[in-house]
Amino acid sequence: MLNLAGKNALVTGIANNRSIAWGIAQQLHQAGANLGVTYLPDDKGRMEKKVGDLVAPLNPDLFLPCNVQDEAQIQSTFDAIASKWGRVDVLIHCLAFANRDDLTGDFSAVSQDGFNTALNISAYSLVQLARAAKPLMTDGGSIVTLTYLGGERVVPNYNVMGIAKAALEMNVRYLAAELGPQKVRVNGISAGPIRTLASSAVGGILDMIHHVEEVAPLRRTVTQTEVGNTAAFLASDLASGITGQILYVDSGYAIMGM
Ligand code: NAD
Ligand code: 0WE
């Protein structure tokens, strides 16, 4: 049975009740994990309040601001983990960002700044978090990130995010090779399109969802809970032989050629 009792799990990327990370946090909690949650802080403290209220029923042990663009916030997060837990077993990386203008129009129009922003926040952040977690994953561990088909095939308008996801998926493999001897596994979940804050800000997401409902073998989209269950599995000892992989949770969409 899936059992995460006694495991300390850090979840990044919760913005609201539609976030994939929220689906993951709930399933980790249900499986008995001890949770730490980070949020992206803003100047008015809105996210702290909003995400804090949302996650309160899961009784997180740690609740910390962590903008991955600020190395000092990453350091403080893992300092707090070191003193409160002494060890971390599960790291969920569930965040991405590109400038909105770079998710429409010609891909080649992307600026150097826009390219760097997308790659920094969406791909390099996994390396930063894994590096900080590494010395604290003393009893093995599981790192899980979220990716999308647009990182391996062309999806209209996904543009620079596709390049970031390609880099992210390669980060998964290099990190899996580095951390494997320490019994730390690193995997990605390639989720089908789900309506969230990030995806709803993108033009045409509803059309993409309808397309999946027509074409995917299961004839429907996936839910945050389904992604959460897969993340809980990958976090657990049931997945002890799996590392460096990208698992599709996409109603089977990615197998189709026509
Ligand atoms: P979301 O908007 O709920 O989550 C994105 C998160 O990224 C937010 O919590 C936001 O605060 C965080 N974030 C952005 N910049 C940050 C920074 N500098 N530091 C720290 N956090 C930052 O949207 P979501 O759809 O749940 O996205 C979560 C992950 O799932 C992303 O990696 C996304 O690419 C991936 N994904 C989403 C879909 C989809 O259709 N929604 C499909 C496949 C993969
Ligand atoms: O990874 C994502 C979303 C990533 C994302 C979304 C936004 C919108 C708001 C990153 N940065 C931003 N920046 C913003 O300002 N998905 C997998 C969802 C998604 O996004 C798409 C998709 C799909 C699916 C963009 C274009 C085409 C398809």
Tab-separated table of N, CA and C in Angstrom, residues 77-135:
chain	number	residue	atom	x	y	z
A	77	THR	N	14.871	28.541	3.088
A	77	THR	CA	13.918	27.427	3.097
A	77	THR	C	14.597	26.154	3.597
A	78	PHE	N	15.776	25.865	3.049
A	78	PHE	CA	16.436	24.613	3.424
A	78	PHE	C	17.131	24.710	4.776
A	79	ASP	N	17.479	25.935	5.213
A	79	ASP	CA	17.956	26.108	6.596
A	79	ASP	C	16.838	25.749	7.570
A	80	ALA	N	15.617	26.223	7.255
A	80	ALA	CA	14.471	25.931	8.124
A	80	ALA	C	14.185	24.428	8.140
A	81	ILE	N	14.300	23.789	6.983
A	81	ILE	CA	14.091	22.334	6.913
A	81	ILE	C	15.156	21.607	7.737
A	82	ALA	N	16.391	22.071	7.617
A	82	ALA	CA	17.491	21.434	8.358
A	82	ALA	C	17.237	21.501	9.854
A	83	SER	N	16.770	22.670	10.345
A	83	SER	CA	16.604	22.764	11.793
A	83	SER	C	15.308	22.106	12.275
A	84	LYS	N	14.245	22.157	11.468
A	84	LYS	CA	12.970	21.575	11.914
A	84	LYS	C	12.927	20.065	11.673
A	85	TRP	N	13.373	19.613	10.524
A	85	TRP	CA	13.255	18.199	10.155
A	85	TRP	C	14.595	17.446	10.231
A	86	GLY	N	15.659	18.148	9.907
A	86	GLY	CA	16.969	17.487	9.860
A	86	GLY	C	17.163	16.619	8.624
A	87	ARG	N	16.047	16.341	7.954
A	87	ARG	CA	16.117	15.435	6.792
A	87	ARG	C	14.909	15.712	5.905
A	88	VAL	N	15.090	15.646	4.608
A	88	VAL	CA	13.932	15.763	3.707
A	88	VAL	C	13.913	14.529	2.802
A	89	ASP	N	12.709	14.001	2.568
A	89	ASP	CA	12.574	12.754	1.793
A	89	ASP	C	11.985	12.984	0.409
A	90	VAL	N	11.124	13.987	0.313
A	90	VAL	CA	10.382	14.204	-0.939
A	90	VAL	C	10.441	15.689	-1.295
A	91	LEU	N	10.759	15.968	-2.553
A	91	LEU	CA	10.764	17.351	-3.048
A	91	LEU	C	9.877	17.416	-4.283
A	92	ILE	N	8.842	18.241	-4.212
A	92	ILE	CA	7.951	18.424	-5.359
A	92	ILE	C	8.236	19.788	-5.990
A	93	HIS	N	8.681	19.754	-7.244
A	93	HIS	CA	8.949	20.973	-8.002
A	93	HIS	C	7.783	21.144	-8.974
A	94	CYS	N	6.973	22.181	-8.753
A	94	CYS	CA	5.739	22.314	-9.544
A	94	CYS	C	5.539	23.766	-9.941
A	95	LEU	N	6.531	24.336	-10.580
A	95	LEU	CA	6.447	25.749	-10.935
A	95	LEU	C	7.060	26.003	-12.303
A	96	ALA	N	6.564	27.043	-12.919
A	96	ALA	CA	7.042	27.446	-14.242
A	96	ALA	C	6.650	28.897	-14.453
A	97	PHE	N	7.436	29.581	-15.245
A	97	PHE	CA	7.045	30.935	-15.646
A	97	PHE	C	7.784	31.360	-16.904
A	98	ALA	N	7.024	31.951	-17.820
A	98	ALA	CA	7.588	32.660	-18.963
A	98	ALA	C	6.799	33.955	-19.091
A	99	ASN	N	7.399	34.985	-19.684
A	99	ASN	CA	6.638	36.208	-19.914
A	99	ASN	C	5.469	35.883	-20.828
A	100	ARG	N	4.329	36.484	-20.491
A	100	ARG	CA	3.113	36.204	-21.235
A	100	ARG	C	3.271	36.443	-22.737
A	101	ASP	N	3.980	37.517	-23.079
A	101	ASP	CA	4.190	37.854	-24.494
A	101	ASP	C	4.962	36.771	-25.243
A	102	ASP	N	5.717	35.981	-24.508
A	102	ASP	CA	6.520	34.936	-25.145
A	102	ASP	C	5.728	33.642	-25.344
A	103	LEU	N	4.452	33.624	-24.926
A	103	LEU	CA	3.613	32.437	-25.091
A	103	LEU	C	2.571	32.650	-26.187
A	104	THR	N	2.920	33.493	-27.131
A	104	THR	CA	2.048	33.742	-28.271
A	104	THR	C	2.900	34.309	-29.405
A	105	GLY	N	2.433	34.143	-30.629
A	105	GLY	CA	3.162	34.696	-31.773
A	105	GLY	C	4.366	33.858	-32.155
A	106	ASP	N	5.283	34.490	-32.905
A	106	ASP	CA	6.451	33.766	-33.406
A	106	ASP	C	7.393	33.367	-32.276
A	107	PHE	N	7.782	32.106	-32.263
A	107	PHE	CA	8.774	31.657	-31.269
A	107	PHE	C	10.070	32.444	-31.396
A	108	SER	N	10.488	32.715	-32.642
A	108	SER	CA	11.798	33.356	-32.871
A	108	SER	C	11.843	34.787	-32.359
A	109	ALA	N	10.697	35.344	-31.986
A	109	ALA	CA	10.672	36.715	-31.473
A	109	ALA	C	11.144	36.797	-30.019
A	110	VAL	N	11.348	35.663	-29.383
A	110	VAL	CA	11.709	35.670	-27.955
A	110	VAL	C	13.026	36.427	-27.735
A	111	SER	N	13.039	37.304	-26.730
A	111	SER	CA	14.250	38.071	-26.418
A	111	SER	C	15.187	37.223	-25.565
A	112	GLN	N	16.417	37.689	-25.473
A	112	GLN	CA	17.384	36.975	-24.624
A	112	GLN	C	16.911	36.977	-23.167
A	113	ASP	N	16.359	38.111	-22.736
A	113	ASP	CA	15.827	38.201	-21.374
A	113	ASP	C	14.667	37.242	-21.153
A	114	GLY	N	13.758	37.213	-22.144
A	114	GLY	CA	12.592	36.333	-22.033
A	114	GLY	C	13.000	34.872	-21.996
A	115	PHE	N	13.984	34.549	-22.823
A	115	PHE	CA	14.509	33.176	-22.869
A	115	PHE	C	15.124	32.808	-21.520
A	116	ASN	N	15.954	33.728	-20.998
A	116	ASN	CA	16.617	33.464	-19.718
A	116	ASN	C	15.614	33.330	-18.577
A	117	THR	N	14.597	34.196	-18.570
A	117	THR	CA	13.582	34.133	-17.515
A	117	THR	C	12.897	32.772	-17.516
A	118	ALA	N	12.440	32.340	-18.686
A	118	ALA	CA	11.715	31.061	-18.769
A	118	ALA	C	12.607	29.897	-18.335
A	119	LEU	N	13.846	29.898	-18.833
A	119	LEU	CA	14.755	28.787	-18.510
A	119	LEU	C	15.179	28.829	-17.052
A	120	ASN	N	15.399	30.031	-16.522
A	120	ASN	CA	15.803	30.167	-15.122
A	120	ASN	C	14.739	29.668	-14.170
A	121	ILE	N	13.529	30.233	-14.305
A	121	ILE	CA	12.474	29.916	-13.342
A	121	ILE	C	11.947	28.497	-13.558
A	122	SER	N	11.831	28.068	-14.818
A	122	SER	CA	11.137	26.810	-15.086
A	122	SER	C	12.060	25.596	-15.108
A	123	ALA	N	13.347	25.800	-15.378
A	123	ALA	CA	14.258	24.648	-15.496
A	123	ALA	C	15.414	24.716	-14.500
A	124	TYR	N	16.126	25.844	-14.468
A	124	TYR	CA	17.280	25.922	-13.554
A	124	TYR	C	16.845	25.764	-12.092
A	125	SER	N	15.624	26.204	-11.779
A	125	SER	CA	15.132	26.109	-10.392
A	125	SER	C	15.147	24.673	-9.868
A	126	LEU	N	14.968	23.691	-10.746
A	126	LEU	CA	15.026	22.296	-10.281
A	126	LEU	C	16.440	21.960	-9.813
A	127	VAL	N	17.431	22.471	-10.531
A	127	VAL	CA	18.829	22.236	-10.143
A	127	VAL	C	19.112	22.909	-8.795
A	128	GLN	N	18.647	24.155	-8.648
A	128	GLN	CA	18.864	24.884	-7.384
A	128	GLN	C	18.257	24.135	-6.198
A	129	LEU	N	17.001	23.706	-6.367
A	129	LEU	CA	16.307	23.036	-5.251
A	129	LEU	C	16.935	21.676	-4.963
A	130	ALA	N	17.307	20.945	-6.019
A	130	ALA	CA	17.914	19.626	-5.825
A	130	ALA	C	19.261	19.762	-5.112
A	131	ARG	N	20.023	20.783	-5.494
A	131	ARG	CA	21.340	21.006	-4.861
A	131	ARG	C	21.173	21.308	-3.367
A	132	ALA	N	20.157	22.129	-3.052
A	132	ALA	CA	19.930	22.483	-1.650
A	132	ALA	C	19.395	21.286	-0.859
A	133	ALA	N	18.598	20.443	-1.520
A	133	ALA	CA	18.001	19.295	-0.823
A	133	ALA	C	19.006	18.164	-0.642
A	134	LYS	N	19.968	18.071	-1.553
A	134	LYS	CA	20.904	16.933	-1.597
A	134	LYS	C	21.527	16.567	-0.242
A	135	PRO	N	22.107	17.525	0.488
A	135	PRO	CA	22.737	17.143	1.761
A	135	PRO	C	21.728	16.735	2.835
